[in-house]
JSON list of C-alpha atoms in Angstrom, two decimals:
[
{"chain": "A", "resi": 1, "resn": "MET", "atom": "CA", "xyz": [23.90, 2.19, 29.90]},
{"chain": "A", "resi": 2, "resn": "THR", "atom": "CA", "xyz": [21.09, 4.76, 29.95]},
{"chain": "A", "resi": 3, "resn": "LYS", "atom": "CA", "xyz": [23.10, 6.93, 27.55]},
{"chain": "A", "resi": 4, "resn": "ILE", "atom": "CA", "xyz": [22.96, 4.12, 24.99]},
{"chain": "A", "resi": 5, "resn": "ILE", "atom": "CA", "xyz": [19.37, 2.99, 25.52]},
{"chain": "A", "resi": 6, "resn": "THR", "atom": "CA", "xyz": [17.72, 6.41, 25.26]},
{"chain": "A", "resi": 7, "resn": "PRO", "atom": "CA", "xyz": [19.03, 7.25, 21.75]},
{"chain": "A", "resi": 8, "resn": "LEU", "atom": "CA", "xyz": [18.34, 3.68, 20.64]},
{"chain": "A", "resi": 9, "resn": "LEU", "atom": "CA", "xyz": [14.71, 3.86, 21.78]},
{"chain": "A", "resi": 10, "resn": "LEU", "atom": "CA", "xyz": [14.32, 7.25, 20.13]},
{"chain": "A", "resi": 11, "resn": "ALA", "atom": "CA", "xyz": [15.70, 5.92, 16.83]},
{"chain": "A", "resi": 12, "resn": "ILE", "atom": "CA", "xyz": [13.39, 2.90, 16.93]},
{"chain": "A", "resi": 13, "resn": "SER", "atom": "CA", "xyz": [10.31, 4.99, 17.66]},
{"chain": "A", "resi": 14, "resn": "LEU", "atom": "CA", "xyz": [11.15, 7.48, 14.89]},
{"chain": "A", "resi": 15, "resn": "SER", "atom": "CA", "xyz": [11.74, 4.73, 12.33]},
{"chain": "A", "resi": 16, "resn": "SER", "atom": "CA", "xyz": [8.39, 3.13, 13.20]},
{"chain": "A", "resi": 17, "resn": "PHE", "atom": "CA", "xyz": [6.67, 6.49, 12.80]},
{"chain": "A", "resi": 18, "resn": "THR", "atom": "CA", "xyz": [8.38, 7.02, 9.44]},
{"chain": "A", "resi": 19, "resn": "CYS", "atom": "CA", "xyz": [7.31, 3.58, 8.19]},
{"chain": "A", "resi": 20, "resn": "ALA", "atom": "CA", "xyz": [3.69, 4.17, 9.17]},
{"chain": "A", "resi": 21, "resn": "ALA", "atom": "CA", "xyz": [3.74, 7.62, 7.62]},
{"chain": "A", "resi": 22, "resn": "ASN", "atom": "CA", "xyz": [5.01, 6.20, 4.32]},
{"chain": "A", "resi": 23, "resn": "LEU", "atom": "CA", "xyz": [2.21, 3.63, 4.21]},
{"chain": "A", "resi": 24, "resn": "GLU", "atom": "CA", "xyz": [-0.36, 6.25, 5.09]},
{"chain": "A", "resi": 25, "resn": "SER", "atom": "CA", "xyz": [0.81, 8.41, 2.19]},
{"chain": "A", "resi": 26, "resn": "VAL", "atom": "CA", "xyz": [-0.79, 5.94, -0.24]},
{"chain": "A", "resi": 27, "resn": "PRO", "atom": "CA", "xyz": [-4.44, 6.99, -0.71]},
{"chain": "A", "resi": 28, "resn": "LEU", "atom": "CA", "xyz": [-7.24, 4.50, -0.19]},
{"chain": "A", "resi": 29, "resn": "PRO", "atom": "CA", "xyz": [-10.61, 4.30, -1.94]},
{"chain": "A", "resi": 30, "resn": "ALA", "atom": "CA", "xyz": [-13.50, 5.61, 0.17]},
{"chain": "A", "resi": 31, "resn": "ASP", "atom": "CA", "xyz": [-15.03, 2.15, 0.71]},
{"chain": "A", "resi": 32, "resn": "PHE", "atom": "CA", "xyz": [-11.71, 0.44, 1.59]},
{"chain": "A", "resi": 33, "resn": "LYS", "atom": "CA", "xyz": [-12.10, -2.12, 4.40]},
{"chain": "A", "resi": 34, "resn": "LEU", "atom": "CA", "xyz": [-8.82, -2.93, 6.14]},
{"chain": "A", "resi": 35, "resn": "SER", "atom": "CA", "xyz": [-7.77, -6.58, 6.52]},
{"chain": "A", "resi": 36, "resn": "LEU", "atom": "CA", "xyz": [-4.09, -6.40, 7.48]},
{"chain": "A", "resi": 37, "resn": "THR", "atom": "CA", "xyz": [-1.37, -3.82, 8.10]},
{"chain": "A", "resi": 38, "resn": "VAL", "atom": "CA", "xyz": [2.33, -4.52, 8.61]},
{"chain": "A", "resi": 39, "resn": "ALA", "atom": "CA", "xyz": [4.04, -1.18, 9.28]},
{"chain": "A", "resi": 40, "resn": "ASP", "atom": "CA", "xyz": [6.91, -2.21, 11.55]},
{"chain": "A", "resi": 41, "resn": "ASP", "atom": "CA", "xyz": [9.62, -2.62, 8.93]},
{"chain": "A", "resi": 42, "resn": "TYR", "atom": "CA", "xyz": [10.09, -2.59, 5.17]},
{"chain": "A", "resi": 43, "resn": "PRO", "atom": "CA", "xyz": [8.42, -3.81, 3.08]},
{"chain": "A", "resi": 44, "resn": "LEU", "atom": "CA", "xyz": [5.32, -2.13, 4.47]},
{"chain": "A", "resi": 45, "resn": "VAL", "atom": "CA", "xyz": [2.10, -3.96, 3.63]},
{"chain": "A", "resi": 46, "resn": "GLN", "atom": "CA", "xyz": [-1.56, -3.03, 3.82]},
{"chain": "A", "resi": 47, "resn": "THR", "atom": "CA", "xyz": [-4.38, -5.21, 2.50]},
{"chain": "A", "resi": 48, "resn": "GLY", "atom": "CA", "xyz": [-8.10, -4.84, 2.34]},
{"chain": "A", "resi": 49, "resn": "TYR", "atom": "CA", "xyz": [-11.02, -4.95, -0.04]},
{"chain": "A", "resi": 50, "resn": "VAL", "atom": "CA", "xyz": [-13.46, -2.67, -1.85]},
{"chain": "A", "resi": 51, "resn": "ALA", "atom": "CA", "xyz": [-16.81, -3.14, -3.58]},
{"chain": "A", "resi": 52, "resn": "GLN", "atom": "CA", "xyz": [-15.50, -1.82, -6.89]},
{"chain": "A", "resi": 53, "resn": "SER", "atom": "CA", "xyz": [-14.13, -3.42, -10.03]},
{"chain": "A", "resi": 54, "resn": "VAL", "atom": "CA", "xyz": [-10.42, -3.70, -10.76]},
{"chain": "A", "resi": 55, "resn": "SER", "atom": "CA", "xyz": [-10.85, -1.07, -13.48]},
{"chain": "A", "resi": 56, "resn": "GLU", "atom": "CA", "xyz": [-12.53, 1.39, -11.08]},
{"chain": "A", "resi": 57, "resn": "VAL", "atom": "CA", "xyz": [-9.85, 0.97, -8.41]},
{"chain": "A", "resi": 58, "resn": "SER", "atom": "CA", "xyz": [-7.12, 1.23, -11.03]},
{"chain": "A", "resi": 59, "resn": "ALA", "atom": "CA", "xyz": [-8.68, 4.48, -12.32]},
{"chain": "A", "resi": 60, "resn": "PHE", "atom": "CA", "xyz": [-8.79, 5.81, -8.72]},
{"chain": "A", "resi": 61, "resn": "TYR", "atom": "CA", "xyz": [-5.06, 5.25, -8.28]},
{"chain": "A", "resi": 62, "resn": "GLN", "atom": "CA", "xyz": [-4.21, 6.69, -11.67]},
{"chain": "A", "resi": 63, "resn": "LYS", "atom": "CA", "xyz": [-6.25, 9.79, -10.80]},
{"chain": "A", "resi": 64, "resn": "THR", "atom": "CA", "xyz": [-4.72, 10.23, -7.32]},
{"chain": "A", "resi": 65, "resn": "LEU", "atom": "CA", "xyz": [-1.13, 9.05, -7.90]},
{"chain": "A", "resi": 66, "resn": "GLY", "atom": "CA", "xyz": [-0.75, 9.70, -11.62]},
{"chain": "A", "resi": 67, "resn": "ASN", "atom": "CA", "xyz": [0.31, 7.29, -14.31]},
{"chain": "A", "resi": 68, "resn": "PRO", "atom": "CA", "xyz": [2.15, 4.25, -12.93]},
{"chain": "A", "resi": 69, "resn": "ASP", "atom": "CA", "xyz": [5.64, 3.27, -14.02]},
{"chain": "A", "resi": 70, "resn": "LEU", "atom": "CA", "xyz": [4.24, -0.10, -15.14]},
{"chain": "A", "resi": 71, "resn": "ILE", "atom": "CA", "xyz": [0.89, -1.90, -15.28]},
{"chain": "A", "resi": 72, "resn": "LYS", "atom": "CA", "xyz": [0.59, -5.69, -15.46]},
{"chain": "A", "resi": 73, "resn": "GLY", "atom": "CA", "xyz": [-2.50, -7.86, -15.60]},
{"chain": "A", "resi": 74, "resn": "ASP", "atom": "CA", "xyz": [-6.03, -7.78, -16.97]},
{"chain": "A", "resi": 75, "resn": "SER", "atom": "CA", "xyz": [-9.58, -6.91, -15.87]},
{"chain": "A", "resi": 76, "resn": "LEU", "atom": "CA", "xyz": [-9.56, -9.51, -13.06]},
{"chain": "A", "resi": 77, "resn": "ARG", "atom": "CA", "xyz": [-5.98, -9.11, -11.81]},
{"chain": "A", "resi": 78, "resn": "ARG", "atom": "CA", "xyz": [-3.87, -5.98, -12.12]},
{"chain": "A", "resi": 79, "resn": "THR", "atom": "CA", "xyz": [-0.71, -4.63, -10.51]},
{"chain": "A", "resi": 80, "resn": "LEU", "atom": "CA", "xyz": [0.28, -0.97, -10.62]},
{"chain": "A", "resi": 81, "resn": "PHE", "atom": "CA", "xyz": [3.92, -0.07, -9.99]},
{"chain": "A", "resi": 82, "resn": "TYR", "atom": "CA", "xyz": [4.83, 3.42, -8.78]},
{"chain": "A", "resi": 83, "resn": "THR", "atom": "CA", "xyz": [7.94, 5.20, -7.55]},
{"chain": "A", "resi": 84, "resn": "LEU", "atom": "CA", "xyz": [7.02, 7.99, -5.14]},
{"chain": "A", "resi": 85, "resn": "GLU", "atom": "CA", "xyz": [9.36, 9.90, -2.83]},
{"chain": "A", "resi": 86, "resn": "SER", "atom": "CA", "xyz": [12.13, 7.39, -3.66]},
{"chain": "A", "resi": 87, "resn": "LYS", "atom": "CA", "xyz": [9.95, 4.49, -2.44]},
{"chain": "A", "resi": 88, "resn": "LYS", "atom": "CA", "xyz": [8.76, 1.62, -4.63]},
{"chain": "A", "resi": 89, "resn": "ILE", "atom": "CA", "xyz": [5.00, 1.13, -4.34]},
{"chain": "A", "resi": 90, "resn": "ARG", "atom": "CA", "xyz": [3.16, -1.89, -5.71]},
{"chain": "A", "resi": 91, "resn": "ILE", "atom": "CA", "xyz": [-0.63, -1.93, -5.68]},
{"chain": "A", "resi": 92, "resn": "SER", "atom": "CA", "xyz": [-2.09, -5.32, -6.57]},
{"chain": "A", "resi": 93, "resn": "LEU", "atom": "CA", "xyz": [-5.78, -5.71, -7.35]},
{"chain": "A", "resi": 94, "resn": "TYR", "atom": "CA", "xyz": [-7.65, -9.02, -7.56]},
{"chain": "A", "resi": 95, "resn": "THR", "atom": "CA", "xyz": [-11.36, -9.57, -8.13]},
{"chain": "A", "resi": 96, "resn": "GLN", "atom": "CA", "xyz": [-12.97, -12.45, -6.27]},
{"chain": "A", "resi": 97, "resn": "THR", "atom": "CA", "xyz": [-15.87, -13.21, -8.58]},
{"chain": "A", "resi": 98, "resn": "THR", "atom": "CA", "xyz": [-17.15, -15.88, -6.20]},
{"chain": "A", "resi": 99, "resn": "GLN", "atom": "CA", "xyz": [-17.51, -13.40, -3.31]},
{"chain": "A", "resi": 100, "resn": "ASN", "atom": "CA", "xyz": [-19.96, -10.76, -4.60]},
{"chain": "A", "resi": 101, "resn": "TYR", "atom": "CA", "xyz": [-17.41, -9.21, -6.94]},
{"chain": "A", "resi": 102, "resn": "VAL", "atom": "CA", "xyz": [-15.23, -7.83, -4.18]},
{"chain": "A", "resi": 103, "resn": "THR", "atom": "CA", "xyz": [-11.80, -6.55, -5.22]},
{"chain": "A", "resi": 104, "resn": "GLU", "atom": "CA", "xyz": [-8.87, -7.24, -2.93]},
{"chain": "A", "resi": 105, "resn": "VAL", "atom": "CA", "xyz": [-6.32, -4.41, -2.68]},
{"chain": "A", "resi": 106, "resn": "ALA", "atom": "CA", "xyz": [-2.76, -5.15, -1.55]},
{"chain": "A", "resi": 107, "resn": "ILE", "atom": "CA", "xyz": [-0.34, -2.26, -1.14]},
{"chain": "A", "resi": 108, "resn": "MET", "atom": "CA", "xyz": [3.37, -2.80, -0.61]},
{"chain": "A", "resi": 109, "resn": "VAL", "atom": "CA", "xyz": [5.87, 0.00, -0.01]},
{"chain": "A", "resi": 110, "resn": "SER", "atom": "CA", "xyz": [9.56, -0.91, -0.16]},
{"chain": "A", "resi": 111, "resn": "LYS", "atom": "CA", "xyz": [12.84, 0.94, -0.01]},
{"chain": "A", "resi": 112, "resn": "PRO", "atom": "CA", "xyz": [14.55, 1.67, -3.34]}
]
């Protein structure tokens, strides 16, 4: 029984580490405040907010990750789609104009 459990636990711990590492590979703006992280299994999700406009955050990601595969939305709501290291990354930005112009940032990393 121990011969089965040990490799199983090792595989689980390594897959959790890999998931977290993939989420951490997406850069965050300097003023990013974390709200939620789900890094146990795909899709990986991280949400938070920044005190920047959608355009500023979008420019940050285009500077750090390059041009996205696709951009959807406008100046209040925008989603950037990337493919990095064979992972699909979606970065959604939403400005809450009623809450001091805070922009919510939602990052989702999924398997191809």
